[in-house]
């Protein structure tokens, strides 16, 4: 009899867990974070960025109705999409992302950087470098692919939002590229970044009052140290770096956190990572970084394409000078 009771208890727990996962994976949590910049200009007090990341073709209601409603209920100055809108580079299922951006009302300043699951932004066709159709369709719907540098003027102040990987390219690397004409050693995307670097990328931050970098991948401490020691790169005085990719670990253990994030720079390739580097805000060597857990989930293991104790989230980032 006792064995039968335990079987029923276990079965009920399994049913409860499945129902919880189904409900929780389709909720949308709004996470607010204040970023303190002591030297923030008065014009920029309360400047707000809405971060949307790692959708992975997830649908929140028919034609993204619930997600669109959430976004349209928020006040923000800029909306940024930090990669992995698709499940894989080969996917042609653009509808979940396209329907989302078609329904968003405030796209005055809307920017995108690609993730590892999105198509490469540039391809070579008939010996010409052209934008991928995914990027073209996105831009036709009002979201701009952030190649290097995007400026916003508020009052007498200037905000610059830059692609992190482009912004850290040093003059030495650009000169090497131009002197040797090593086209074959660079992807079309990198070639476009290097060729357009001087025209589009702010190299002198003197005219910038707030510098924000976007990247799909978090930039961990070890990589920051490596970049600082490499003459081919130069770290900028970023006020904030926004990233995604980790999904908060995707599967989280109550009272502990994530037991894995995909990060090659960590020991054990991200197994049992430092919990203060999995999501949220951290600072290292003067660089503040905010990592969102995002909305969707990876399909590396198809039967495990869900989040556990990890509610999908949108992130509202507000800049202030007040501690």
Short mmCIF file of C-alpha atoms in Angstrom, two decimals:
data_model
loop_
_atom_site.label_atom_id
_atom_site.label_comp_id
_atom_site.label_asym_id
_atom_site.label_seq_id
_atom_site.Cartn_x
_atom_site.Cartn_y
_atom_site.Cartn_z
CA UNK A 1 0.00 0.00 0.00
CA UNK A 2 2.79 2.42 0.91
CA UNK A 3 4.53 1.75 -2.39
CA UNK A 4 1.30 2.54 -4.27
CA UNK A 5 0.93 5.82 -2.37
CA UNK A 6 4.49 6.86 -3.19
CA UNK A 7 3.90 6.10 -6.86
CA UNK A 8 0.84 8.36 -6.80
CA UNK A 9 2.77 11.14 -5.06
CA UNK A 10 5.60 10.92 -7.60
CA UNK A 11 3.11 10.89 -10.49
CA UNK A 12 1.33 13.96 -9.08
CA UNK A 13 4.65 15.77 -8.66
CA UNK A 14 5.59 14.99 -12.27
CA UNK A 15 2.20 16.24 -13.53
CA UNK A 16 2.52 19.37 -11.40
CA UNK A 17 6.04 20.03 -12.70
CA UNK A 18 4.95 19.62 -16.34
CA UNK A 19 2.03 22.02 -15.82
CA UNK A 20 4.29 24.50 -14.01
CA UNK A 21 6.85 24.43 -16.84
CA UNK A 22 4.15 24.90 -19.49
CA UNK A 23 2.64 27.89 -17.67
CA UNK A 24 5.92 29.47 -16.57
CA UNK A 25 7.53 29.20 -20.02
CA UNK A 26 4.67 31.23 -21.45
CA UNK A 27 4.71 34.01 -18.88
CA UNK A 28 6.63 37.24 -19.47
CA UNK A 29 8.35 38.96 -16.57
CA UNK A 30 9.42 42.62 -16.68
CA UNK A 31 12.78 43.13 -14.96
CA UNK A 32 13.83 46.69 -14.12
CA UNK A 33 17.45 47.72 -13.51
CA UNK A 34 18.95 51.12 -12.73
CA UNK A 35 22.46 51.87 -13.99
CA UNK A 36 24.20 54.58 -11.98
CA UNK A 37 26.52 56.84 -13.98
CA UNK A 38 27.83 59.54 -11.67
CA UNK A 39 28.79 61.84 -14.54
CA UNK A 40 25.46 61.42 -16.36
CA UNK A 41 24.32 64.59 -18.10
CA UNK A 42 21.04 66.10 -16.91
CA UNK A 43 19.53 65.57 -20.37
CA UNK A 44 20.04 61.81 -19.94
CA UNK A 45 18.55 61.34 -16.49
CA UNK A 46 16.01 58.53 -16.85
CA UNK A 47 17.17 57.50 -20.33
CA UNK A 48 15.72 54.01 -20.83
CA UNK A 49 16.66 51.01 -22.96
CA UNK A 50 14.36 48.02 -23.48
CA UNK A 51 16.32 44.83 -24.12
CA UNK A 52 14.75 41.90 -25.99
CA UNK A 53 16.94 38.86 -26.49
CA UNK A 54 17.11 35.14 -27.25
CA UNK A 55 13.59 34.76 -28.64
CA UNK A 56 14.56 31.50 -30.40
CA UNK A 57 11.33 31.57 -32.46
CA UNK A 58 9.26 31.36 -29.28
CA UNK A 59 5.63 32.51 -29.71
CA UNK A 60 3.68 34.21 -26.95
CA UNK A 61 0.14 33.97 -28.25
CA UNK A 62 -1.12 34.14 -31.82
CA UNK A 63 1.16 36.45 -33.84
CA UNK A 64 3.00 37.31 -30.60
CA UNK A 65 -0.08 39.10 -29.27
CA UNK A 66 0.84 38.84 -25.57
CA UNK A 67 4.48 39.79 -26.06
CA UNK A 68 3.56 42.76 -28.24
CA UNK A 69 1.05 43.93 -25.62
CA UNK A 70 3.73 43.76 -22.92
CA UNK A 71 6.25 45.73 -24.96
CA UNK A 72 3.72 48.35 -26.03
CA UNK A 73 2.77 48.91 -22.38
CA UNK A 74 6.34 50.02 -21.56
CA UNK A 75 7.97 53.44 -21.86
CA UNK A 76 11.47 53.42 -23.34
CA UNK A 77 13.76 55.53 -25.50
CA UNK A 78 15.50 52.71 -27.37
CA UNK A 79 14.65 49.07 -28.00
CA UNK A 80 17.53 46.66 -28.64
CA UNK A 81 17.47 43.05 -29.82
CA UNK A 82 20.66 41.29 -28.71
CA UNK A 83 20.59 38.21 -30.89
CA UNK A 84 19.27 34.67 -31.29
CA UNK A 85 15.88 35.58 -32.68
CA UNK A 86 16.01 32.30 -34.63
CA UNK A 87 16.79 28.72 -33.61
CA UNK A 88 19.65 28.22 -36.07
CA UNK A 89 21.49 29.96 -38.88
CA UNK A 90 19.75 27.70 -41.40
CA UNK A 91 16.22 28.41 -40.12
CA UNK A 92 13.80 30.24 -42.39
CA UNK A 93 11.12 30.59 -39.71
CA UNK A 94 11.31 34.39 -39.52
CA UNK A 95 7.63 34.85 -38.64
CA UNK A 96 7.89 34.82 -34.81
CA UNK A 97 10.42 37.69 -34.93
CA UNK A 98 8.90 39.55 -37.86
CA UNK A 99 5.37 39.44 -36.36
CA UNK A 100 6.81 40.77 -33.11
CA UNK A 101 8.55 43.78 -34.63
CA UNK A 102 5.58 44.51 -36.91
CA UNK A 103 3.40 44.90 -33.81
CA UNK A 104 5.76 47.10 -31.78
CA UNK A 105 4.68 50.73 -31.80
CA UNK A 106 7.80 52.54 -30.56
CA UNK A 107 10.56 51.79 -33.07
CA UNK A 108 11.98 55.28 -33.37
CA UNK A 109 15.29 53.84 -32.21
CA UNK A 110 15.32 50.06 -32.75
CA UNK A 111 18.60 48.15 -33.10
CA UNK A 112 19.72 44.55 -33.60
CA UNK A 113 22.97 42.63 -33.16
CA UNK A 114 23.15 39.01 -34.31
CA UNK A 115 23.57 35.95 -32.13
CA UNK A 116 25.10 32.57 -32.87
CA UNK A 117 21.71 31.19 -33.99
CA UNK A 118 21.00 34.06 -36.43
CA UNK A 119 22.19 34.17 -40.05
CA UNK A 120 25.53 35.81 -40.79
CA UNK A 121 24.52 39.41 -41.68
CA UNK A 122 26.63 39.54 -44.87
CA UNK A 123 27.12 36.99 -47.61
CA UNK A 124 29.11 36.87 -50.84
CA UNK A 125 26.90 36.52 -53.91
CA UNK A 126 28.35 36.77 -57.42
CA UNK A 127 31.56 38.28 -55.97
CA UNK A 128 29.60 41.00 -54.16
CA UNK A 129 29.05 41.40 -50.43
CA UNK A 130 25.30 41.64 -49.75
CA UNK A 131 23.08 41.63 -46.69
CA UNK A 132 21.31 38.42 -45.75
CA UNK A 133 17.57 38.32 -46.51
CA UNK A 134 16.77 37.96 -42.81
CA UNK A 135 18.47 41.29 -42.07
CA UNK A 136 16.85 42.97 -45.08
CA UNK A 137 13.38 41.85 -43.96
CA UNK A 138 14.04 43.01 -40.41
CA UNK A 139 15.16 46.46 -41.56
CA UNK A 140 12.10 46.76 -43.82
CA UNK A 141 10.03 46.30 -40.65
CA UNK A 142 11.78 49.09 -38.77
CA UNK A 143 14.66 47.46 -36.85
CA UNK A 144 18.16 48.52 -37.89
CA UNK A 145 21.10 46.14 -37.98
CA UNK A 146 23.77 47.78 -35.79
CA UNK A 147 26.97 47.45 -37.77
CA UNK A 148 29.12 49.86 -35.81
CA UNK A 149 27.85 53.09 -34.31
CA UNK A 150 24.39 54.64 -33.78
CA UNK A 151 24.00 58.14 -32.32
CA UNK A 152 21.00 59.60 -30.49
CA UNK A 153 20.84 63.30 -29.65
CA UNK A 154 18.88 64.35 -26.56
CA UNK A 155 19.04 68.06 -25.78
CA UNK A 156 22.73 68.91 -25.81
CA UNK A 157 23.81 65.34 -25.09
CA UNK A 158 24.84 62.47 -27.35
CA UNK A 159 24.26 58.77 -26.69
CA UNK A 160 26.24 56.36 -28.82
CA UNK A 161 25.20 52.74 -29.09
CA UNK A 162 27.91 50.57 -30.62
CA UNK A 163 28.41 46.98 -31.67
CA UNK A 164 30.89 45.71 -29.09
CA UNK A 165 32.96 43.54 -31.42
CA UNK A 166 33.34 46.39 -33.93
CA UNK A 167 34.06 49.01 -31.31
CA UNK A 168 37.10 47.24 -29.87
CA UNK A 169 38.94 46.88 -33.20
CA UNK A 170 42.17 48.89 -32.97
CA UNK A 171 43.74 51.09 -35.61
CA UNK A 172 46.61 48.59 -35.85
CA UNK A 173 44.29 45.83 -37.00
CA UNK A 174 42.62 48.13 -39.55
CA UNK A 175 45.99 49.23 -40.95
CA UNK A 176 47.15 45.60 -41.23
CA UNK A 177 43.99 44.73 -43.13
CA UNK A 178 44.31 47.67 -45.53
CA UNK A 179 48.08 47.28 -46.08
CA UNK A 180 47.97 43.57 -46.81
CA UNK A 181 44.51 43.41 -48.45
CA UNK A 182 43.92 40.04 -46.75
CA UNK A 183 40.34 39.69 -47.98
CA UNK A 184 40.48 35.94 -47.95
CA UNK A 185 41.32 35.81 -44.25
CA UNK A 186 38.21 37.67 -43.15
CA UNK A 187 34.52 36.81 -43.23
CA UNK A 188 32.31 39.18 -45.27
CA UNK A 189 30.93 40.57 -41.98
CA UNK A 190 34.40 41.36 -40.59
CA UNK A 191 35.51 42.80 -43.93
CA UNK A 192 32.57 45.21 -43.90
CA UNK A 193 33.36 46.19 -40.30
CA UNK A 194 37.02 46.87 -41.11
CA UNK A 195 36.32 48.73 -44.35
CA UNK A 196 33.67 50.98 -42.78
CA UNK A 197 35.41 51.37 -39.44
CA UNK A 198 36.72 54.93 -39.68
CA UNK A 199 33.55 56.33 -41.20
CA UNK A 200 31.05 54.80 -38.81
CA UNK A 201 32.78 53.93 -35.56
CA UNK A 202 33.49 56.53 -32.90
CA UNK A 203 37.23 56.32 -32.17
CA UNK A 204 37.29 59.45 -30.01
CA UNK A 205 34.74 59.26 -27.22
CA UNK A 206 35.13 62.97 -26.42
CA UNK A 207 31.83 63.88 -28.11
CA UNK A 208 29.91 61.08 -26.39
CA UNK A 209 27.98 61.56 -23.14
CA UNK A 210 26.77 57.96 -22.79
CA UNK A 211 28.42 54.96 -24.46
CA UNK A 212 26.43 51.71 -24.62
CA UNK A 213 27.70 48.53 -26.28
CA UNK A 214 25.56 45.65 -27.54
CA UNK A 215 26.81 42.09 -27.86
CA UNK A 216 25.09 38.74 -27.97
CA UNK A 217 27.76 37.07 -25.86
CA UNK A 218 28.59 38.24 -22.35
CA UNK A 219 32.19 39.42 -22.12
CA UNK A 220 33.64 37.49 -19.20
CA UNK A 221 36.49 38.68 -16.99
CA UNK A 222 39.08 36.45 -18.64
CA UNK A 223 38.24 37.78 -22.10
CA UNK A 224 38.42 41.39 -20.90
CA UNK A 225 41.92 40.68 -19.58
CA UNK A 226 42.93 39.12 -22.91
CA UNK A 227 41.53 42.05 -24.91
CA UNK A 228 43.41 44.52 -22.72
CA UNK A 229 46.68 42.70 -23.48
CA UNK A 230 46.15 42.41 -27.26
CA UNK A 231 47.29 45.38 -29.45
CA UNK A 232 44.72 44.42 -32.09
CA UNK A 233 41.96 45.52 -29.70
CA UNK A 234 41.17 48.49 -27.51
CA UNK A 235 38.62 48.52 -24.72
CA UNK A 236 36.38 51.59 -24.72
CA UNK A 237 35.10 53.44 -21.69
CA UNK A 238 31.68 51.83 -21.93
CA UNK A 239 29.02 53.01 -19.50
CA UNK A 240 27.19 49.72 -20.07
CA UNK A 241 27.50 46.53 -22.09
CA UNK A 242 24.25 44.64 -22.80
CA UNK A 243 24.29 40.93 -23.65
CA UNK A 244 22.25 37.72 -23.61
CA UNK A 245 23.12 34.17 -24.78
CA UNK A 246 23.22 32.40 -21.40
CA UNK A 247 19.41 32.16 -20.94
CA UNK A 248 20.16 32.52 -17.23
CA UNK A 249 21.38 28.94 -17.44
CA UNK A 250 18.04 27.83 -18.97
CA UNK A 251 17.62 25.22 -16.23
CA UNK A 252 17.94 26.72 -12.76
CA UNK A 253 18.11 24.94 -9.44
CA UNK A 254 16.09 26.54 -6.62
CA UNK A 255 18.30 28.19 -3.97
CA UNK A 256 21.38 27.65 -6.16
CA UNK A 257 21.00 29.00 -9.67
CA UNK A 258 22.40 27.83 -13.00
CA UNK A 259 24.45 24.66 -13.21
CA UNK A 260 25.57 25.36 -16.80
CA UNK A 261 26.01 28.26 -19.23
CA UNK A 262 27.60 27.96 -22.70
CA UNK A 263 30.89 29.76 -22.02
CA UNK A 264 34.22 28.53 -23.39
CA UNK A 265 36.21 31.03 -21.30
CA UNK A 266 35.11 29.38 -18.04
CA UNK A 267 36.62 26.30 -16.47
CA UNK A 268 34.68 23.15 -17.38
CA UNK A 269 33.24 25.13 -20.36
CA UNK A 270 30.60 26.73 -18.15
CA UNK A 271 29.60 23.82 -15.94
CA UNK A 272 28.82 25.19 -12.46
CA UNK A 273 29.62 28.79 -13.45
CA UNK A 274 30.12 31.69 -11.01
CA UNK A 275 26.53 32.60 -10.12
CA UNK A 276 27.21 36.35 -10.07
CA UNK A 277 28.12 36.13 -13.77
CA UNK A 278 25.09 34.23 -15.06
CA UNK A 279 22.52 37.02 -15.30
CA UNK A 280 21.83 40.57 -14.18
CA UNK A 281 24.32 43.35 -13.51
CA UNK A 282 27.99 43.01 -12.69
CA UNK A 283 31.11 45.15 -13.00
CA UNK A 284 34.70 44.24 -13.82
CA UNK A 285 37.60 46.69 -14.25
CA UNK A 286 35.22 49.61 -14.53
CA UNK A 287 32.96 48.02 -17.16
CA UNK A 288 29.34 47.52 -16.11
CA UNK A 289 27.64 44.63 -17.88
CA UNK A 290 24.02 43.55 -17.86
CA UNK A 291 23.04 40.08 -19.05
CA UNK A 292 19.41 39.19 -19.74
CA UNK A 293 18.02 35.67 -19.38
CA UNK A 294 15.90 36.38 -22.48
CA UNK A 295 12.64 34.91 -23.69
CA UNK A 296 13.16 31.59 -25.40
CA UNK A 297 15.21 28.44 -25.02
CA UNK A 298 17.89 26.61 -26.94
CA UNK A 299 17.14 23.47 -28.92
CA UNK A 300 20.61 21.96 -28.60
CA UNK A 301 18.75 19.02 -27.11
CA UNK A 302 15.31 19.13 -28.82
CA UNK A 303 13.50 17.24 -26.08
CA UNK A 304 14.82 19.77 -23.53
CA UNK A 305 13.74 22.95 -25.33
CA UNK A 306 12.22 24.61 -22.29
CA UNK A 307 13.20 26.69 -19.28
CA UNK A 308 13.11 25.37 -15.73
CA UNK A 309 12.48 27.76 -12.81
CA UNK A 310 13.49 30.51 -15.20
CA UNK A 311 10.61 32.76 -16.33
CA UNK A 312 11.09 34.52 -19.71
CA UNK A 313 11.90 38.19 -19.29
CA UNK A 314 12.07 41.62 -20.88
CA UNK A 315 14.58 44.04 -19.41
CA UNK A 316 14.03 47.74 -18.79
CA UNK A 317 17.37 49.47 -18.20
CA UNK A 318 17.25 53.03 -16.83
CA UNK A 319 20.24 55.34 -16.48
CA UNK A 320 20.51 57.64 -13.50
CA UNK A 321 23.13 59.70 -11.67
CA UNK A 322 21.49 59.01 -8.31
CA UNK A 323 22.81 56.29 -6.02
#
